[in-house]
Amino acid sequence: MSERREAGSKRAFDDHEMSDDDDRPSKRSRGGLSIEMRLLLPSKVAGAIIGKGGENIKRLRTDYKASISVPDSRGPERILTIRADVDVVCDIMLDIIPIVSKQLNRSDEEDHEIRILIHQSHAGRVIGRGGTRIKELREETGSQIKIYVDCAPMSSERVVQITGGAQQITSCIAAMFETMDGVPKKGDNILYNPNNFDEYAVQNYGGYCDDRGGRYRGGGPRESRMSGGRDDRRGFGGNSGRRFSEMGPRDGGGMGRMGSGFGDELGGFMGGRGAMEKMTMSQVSIPKNLAGAILGRGGSRIKQVQHESGTKIKLDDGSPDSNVRIISITGTQEQIQFAQYLLQMAVKRHAD
C-alpha cells in the first residue's frame, strides 16, 4: 500500500483555528456534480488527516482547491466534511484513504474501509427496490457496501460502510452520489454531531469506539442491524429517543442516564477487559402505559430483547394503587446496558 505524506497524529488542531466559513470550493470548468460528503472517522484518524499544526489539511485544501473541515469533538468520533465536485472529492479520498488504513493498523493485504454519513431517506435510494441498486453498485464497482439500519445518535443520518481497494471505494462514492443526485431529502434533516456519541448504540449505527488496544473497532457485523435491502424501521436510531430517566420517577430519586445509575445494582463489575464479570441485577421503573410497548404481542418483544442481550428480564405486575411497574434486568453490566438500550428503542418505536 502506498503511503501519502502526512504529519504526526497527535491531538488534532482545532478546526476553528485552521479555516473559516469562506473556504469554499471554487467553480470548476468541468461542470461536474457538486457534492458535500461527510466522512465518519475515529478521532485519532482525523488527527492524522489534519496533521501537526494543520499542515496536512492545509495541503489538501491548497492542492485540490476544496472546502475541507474537521470540527473538534470530545468523543472518539469526528466528521470530515468535503465540499467539491465529485471527481475532486474522489481524488481527495485517494489521498486520505491510505492515511485512514494506516491509522487503523490495517495491513497491506487488507482492504481499505471508509464510513460515510447520508440522510436516511437517501439510504432507500441507494438500496433500491428489493436491494437492486445496492447490488448493482457492488457489481459495478467491485466494492462491498453495508448500510446500517439505525441512524447515528440524535440525527437523521445513516452510516454507509464501503470496503475494497482505494479505486473501488472512490468509484462507489461517485456512483452513490450520482444515484442520490436530485432526490430531495424526506423528513427531518438532522446532521450527526459526534459530541452525541453513544457507546451503547455504536454497534447498531456503525460508529467507532476506541477499544484502547491500539485499534478502533466499529459497529459489529450484526446482519440484523445492517441493510442491503428493504428497510422496515422508522425514526431515528442511536440514543435519539427518550431516555429511561424521562419515563417516570423512581422511589427516592431519579434513575439517571442510561448505563450509569440505573436503579439498585446487586453485585458488581470486576476489573477491566478480560476480567471475570459478576452477574448484576438492575431495576428501573416505568409508567404502566409503557408496559405494552416493552412486552410486545404475547411477550414477543421482551423475549427478543432477552435473546439479543443475553439477559433475563422480569416486568412485575405492579400494585393497583401505583402508576408504575418495575423492570428487573439480570446479566453482566455490559449485557444490562445493551438491554436497557434495546428497551429504550422499543418504547420509542412502539409507545402510543
Short mmCIF file of N, CA, C and O in Angstrom, two decimals, residues 72-131:
data_model
loop_
_atom_site.label_atom_id
_atom_site.label_comp_id
_atom_site.label_asym_id
_atom_site.label_seq_id
_atom_site.Cartn_x
_atom_site.Cartn_y
_atom_site.Cartn_z
N ASP A 72 -13.69 19.79 15.88
CA ASP A 72 -13.26 19.00 17.02
C ASP A 72 -14.48 18.39 17.71
O ASP A 72 -15.61 18.85 17.53
N SER A 73 -14.26 17.35 18.48
CA SER A 73 -15.31 16.77 19.31
C SER A 73 -14.66 16.20 20.56
O SER A 73 -13.46 15.93 20.58
N ARG A 74 -15.47 15.98 21.58
CA ARG A 74 -14.92 15.47 22.85
C ARG A 74 -15.01 13.94 22.94
O ARG A 74 -14.60 13.37 23.93
N GLY A 75 -15.54 13.31 21.89
CA GLY A 75 -15.70 11.86 21.91
C GLY A 75 -14.71 11.15 20.99
O GLY A 75 -13.79 11.77 20.46
N PRO A 76 -14.90 9.86 20.77
CA PRO A 76 -13.98 9.08 19.94
C PRO A 76 -14.21 9.21 18.45
O PRO A 76 -13.52 8.56 17.66
N GLU A 77 -15.22 9.99 18.05
CA GLU A 77 -15.53 10.15 16.63
C GLU A 77 -15.43 11.61 16.21
O GLU A 77 -15.70 12.51 17.00
N ARG A 78 -15.07 11.82 14.95
CA ARG A 78 -15.12 13.15 14.34
C ARG A 78 -15.63 13.00 12.91
O ARG A 78 -15.64 11.89 12.36
N ILE A 79 -16.05 14.10 12.32
CA ILE A 79 -16.57 14.07 10.95
C ILE A 79 -15.75 14.99 10.07
O ILE A 79 -15.58 16.17 10.38
N LEU A 80 -15.27 14.44 8.96
CA LEU A 80 -14.57 15.21 7.95
C LEU A 80 -15.56 15.53 6.84
O LEU A 80 -16.16 14.62 6.26
N THR A 81 -15.74 16.82 6.55
CA THR A 81 -16.67 17.24 5.51
C THR A 81 -15.90 17.81 4.34
O THR A 81 -15.04 18.68 4.51
N ILE A 82 -16.21 17.32 3.14
CA ILE A 82 -15.58 17.80 1.91
C ILE A 82 -16.66 18.35 0.99
O ILE A 82 -17.66 17.67 0.71
N ARG A 83 -16.46 19.58 0.52
CA ARG A 83 -17.37 20.18 -0.46
C ARG A 83 -16.59 20.47 -1.74
O ARG A 83 -15.66 21.28 -1.73
N ALA A 84 -16.98 19.80 -2.83
CA ALA A 84 -16.28 19.98 -4.10
C ALA A 84 -17.03 19.19 -5.16
O ALA A 84 -18.02 18.50 -4.87
N ASP A 85 -16.55 19.28 -6.41
CA ASP A 85 -17.09 18.40 -7.44
C ASP A 85 -16.78 16.96 -7.07
O ASP A 85 -15.76 16.67 -6.43
N VAL A 86 -17.63 16.05 -7.51
CA VAL A 86 -17.48 14.66 -7.09
C VAL A 86 -16.15 14.06 -7.51
O VAL A 86 -15.55 13.27 -6.77
N ASP A 87 -15.63 14.47 -8.69
CA ASP A 87 -14.34 13.91 -9.10
C ASP A 87 -13.21 14.41 -8.21
O ASP A 87 -12.24 13.69 -7.93
N VAL A 88 -13.32 15.66 -7.74
CA VAL A 88 -12.32 16.21 -6.83
C VAL A 88 -12.41 15.50 -5.48
O VAL A 88 -11.38 15.18 -4.87
N VAL A 89 -13.62 15.28 -5.00
CA VAL A 89 -13.80 14.55 -3.74
C VAL A 89 -13.14 13.17 -3.82
O VAL A 89 -12.45 12.74 -2.89
N CYS A 90 -13.32 12.51 -4.96
CA CYS A 90 -12.71 11.18 -5.12
C CYS A 90 -11.19 11.26 -5.13
O CYS A 90 -10.50 10.40 -4.56
N ASP A 91 -10.63 12.30 -5.75
CA ASP A 91 -9.17 12.49 -5.74
C ASP A 91 -8.66 12.70 -4.31
O ASP A 91 -7.62 12.17 -3.92
N ILE A 92 -9.40 13.50 -3.55
CA ILE A 92 -9.03 13.74 -2.15
C ILE A 92 -9.08 12.44 -1.36
O ILE A 92 -8.20 12.16 -0.54
N MET A 93 -10.11 11.64 -1.62
CA MET A 93 -10.23 10.37 -0.90
C MET A 93 -9.09 9.42 -1.23
O MET A 93 -8.63 8.66 -0.37
N LEU A 94 -8.58 9.46 -2.46
CA LEU A 94 -7.43 8.63 -2.81
C LEU A 94 -6.20 9.05 -2.00
O LEU A 94 -5.32 8.23 -1.71
N ASP A 95 -6.15 10.32 -1.63
CA ASP A 95 -5.08 10.84 -0.79
C ASP A 95 -5.28 10.45 0.67
O ASP A 95 -4.34 10.13 1.40
N ILE A 96 -6.53 10.43 1.11
CA ILE A 96 -6.86 10.21 2.52
C ILE A 96 -6.94 8.74 2.90
O ILE A 96 -6.54 8.34 4.01
N ILE A 97 -7.44 7.90 2.02
CA ILE A 97 -7.71 6.50 2.34
C ILE A 97 -6.49 5.78 2.92
O ILE A 97 -6.60 5.07 3.93
N PRO A 98 -5.28 5.93 2.32
CA PRO A 98 -4.11 5.25 2.92
C PRO A 98 -3.82 5.71 4.35
O PRO A 98 -3.36 4.92 5.18
N ILE A 99 -4.08 7.00 4.64
CA ILE A 99 -3.87 7.50 6.00
C ILE A 99 -4.83 6.81 6.96
O ILE A 99 -4.46 6.40 8.06
N VAL A 100 -6.10 6.68 6.53
CA VAL A 100 -7.11 6.03 7.36
C VAL A 100 -6.69 4.59 7.67
O VAL A 100 -6.70 4.15 8.83
N SER A 101 -6.30 3.85 6.63
CA SER A 101 -5.93 2.45 6.82
C SER A 101 -4.70 2.31 7.72
O SER A 101 -4.62 1.41 8.56
N LYS A 102 -3.73 3.19 7.54
CA LYS A 102 -2.53 3.13 8.38
C LYS A 102 -2.88 3.37 9.84
O LYS A 102 -2.40 2.66 10.74
N GLN A 103 -3.71 4.37 10.10
CA GLN A 103 -4.08 4.68 11.48
C GLN A 103 -4.94 3.59 12.10
O GLN A 103 -4.95 3.41 13.31
N LEU A 104 -5.68 2.85 11.27
CA LEU A 104 -6.49 1.74 11.78
C LEU A 104 -5.71 0.44 11.84
O LEU A 104 -6.28 -0.63 12.09
N ASN A 105 -4.38 0.54 11.59
CA ASN A 105 -3.49 -0.62 11.68
C ASN A 105 -3.86 -1.74 10.72
O ASN A 105 -3.71 -2.93 11.03
N ARG A 106 -4.34 -1.36 9.54
CA ARG A 106 -4.65 -2.38 8.53
C ARG A 106 -3.38 -2.76 7.77
O ARG A 106 -2.58 -1.89 7.42
N SER A 107 -3.24 -4.03 7.49
CA SER A 107 -2.06 -4.50 6.77
C SER A 107 -2.22 -4.21 5.28
O SER A 107 -3.31 -3.88 4.80
N ASP A 108 -1.11 -4.37 4.52
CA ASP A 108 -1.15 -4.14 3.09
C ASP A 108 -2.08 -5.11 2.39
O ASP A 108 -2.60 -4.82 1.30
N GLU A 109 -2.30 -6.27 2.98
CA GLU A 109 -3.16 -7.28 2.36
C GLU A 109 -4.64 -7.02 2.61
O GLU A 109 -5.49 -7.58 1.92
N GLU A 110 -4.95 -6.21 3.59
CA GLU A 110 -6.35 -5.96 3.93
C GLU A 110 -6.96 -4.89 3.03
O GLU A 110 -6.28 -3.96 2.60
N ASP A 111 -8.26 -5.02 2.79
CA ASP A 111 -8.98 -3.99 2.06
C ASP A 111 -9.07 -2.72 2.89
O ASP A 111 -9.04 -2.75 4.12
N HIS A 112 -9.21 -1.60 2.19
CA HIS A 112 -9.50 -0.35 2.86
C HIS A 112 -10.97 -0.33 3.28
O HIS A 112 -11.79 -1.09 2.75
N GLU A 113 -11.29 0.55 4.22
CA GLU A 113 -12.69 0.71 4.63
C GLU A 113 -12.95 2.15 5.04
O GLU A 113 -12.14 2.75 5.75
N ILE A 114 -14.04 2.71 4.57
CA ILE A 114 -14.46 4.04 5.00
C ILE A 114 -15.94 4.00 5.37
O ILE A 114 -16.66 3.07 5.01
N ARG A 115 -16.38 5.03 6.10
CA ARG A 115 -17.79 5.12 6.51
C ARG A 115 -18.30 6.53 6.22
O ARG A 115 -17.74 7.51 6.71
N ILE A 116 -19.34 6.60 5.44
CA ILE A 116 -19.93 7.86 5.01
C ILE A 116 -21.30 8.01 5.64
O ILE A 116 -22.05 7.03 5.78
N LEU A 117 -21.66 9.24 5.99
CA LEU A 117 -22.99 9.54 6.53
C LEU A 117 -23.88 10.08 5.42
O LEU A 117 -23.49 11.01 4.70
N ILE A 118 -25.08 9.52 5.29
CA ILE A 118 -26.06 10.02 4.33
C ILE A 118 -27.42 10.12 5.00
O ILE A 118 -27.67 9.46 6.01
N HIS A 119 -28.30 10.94 4.44
CA HIS A 119 -29.64 11.10 5.02
C HIS A 119 -30.39 9.78 4.93
O HIS A 119 -30.24 9.02 3.96
N GLN A 120 -31.19 9.50 5.93
CA GLN A 120 -31.88 8.22 5.99
C GLN A 120 -32.81 7.98 4.79
O GLN A 120 -32.96 6.85 4.33
N SER A 121 -33.39 9.04 4.23
CA SER A 121 -34.25 8.86 3.06
C SER A 121 -33.43 8.53 1.81
O SER A 121 -33.92 7.86 0.90
N HIS A 122 -32.19 9.01 1.76
CA HIS A 122 -31.31 8.69 0.63
C HIS A 122 -30.83 7.25 0.71
O HIS A 122 -30.47 6.66 -0.33
N ALA A 123 -30.81 6.70 1.91
CA ALA A 123 -30.37 5.31 2.05
C ALA A 123 -31.27 4.37 1.25
O ALA A 123 -30.81 3.43 0.61
N GLY A 124 -32.57 4.66 1.27
CA GLY A 124 -33.50 3.84 0.50
C GLY A 124 -33.23 3.91 -0.99
O GLY A 124 -33.38 2.93 -1.72
N ARG A 125 -32.81 5.10 -1.46
CA ARG A 125 -32.49 5.27 -2.87
C ARG A 125 -31.25 4.44 -3.24
O ARG A 125 -31.20 3.82 -4.31
N VAL A 126 -30.26 4.44 -2.37
CA VAL A 126 -29.03 3.68 -2.62
C VAL A 126 -29.31 2.18 -2.58
O VAL A 126 -28.74 1.42 -3.37
N ILE A 127 -30.18 1.77 -1.68
CA ILE A 127 -30.53 0.34 -1.59
C ILE A 127 -31.33 -0.09 -2.81
O ILE A 127 -31.06 -1.12 -3.41
N GLY A 128 -32.33 0.73 -3.18
CA GLY A 128 -33.17 0.40 -4.32
C GLY A 128 -34.26 -0.60 -3.96
O GLY A 128 -34.23 -1.24 -2.91
N ARG A 129 -35.21 -0.73 -4.87
CA ARG A 129 -36.34 -1.65 -4.63
C ARG A 129 -35.84 -3.09 -4.53
O ARG A 129 -35.21 -3.61 -5.45
N GLY A 130 -36.10 -3.69 -3.39
CA GLY A 130 -35.67 -5.07 -3.19
C GLY A 130 -34.16 -5.25 -3.17
O GLY A 130 -33.66 -6.36 -3.36
N GLY A 131 -33.42 -4.15 -2.94
CA GLY A 131 -31.97 -4.24 -2.89
C GLY A 131 -31.29 -4.24 -4.24
O GLY A 131 -30.10 -4.53 -4.35
#
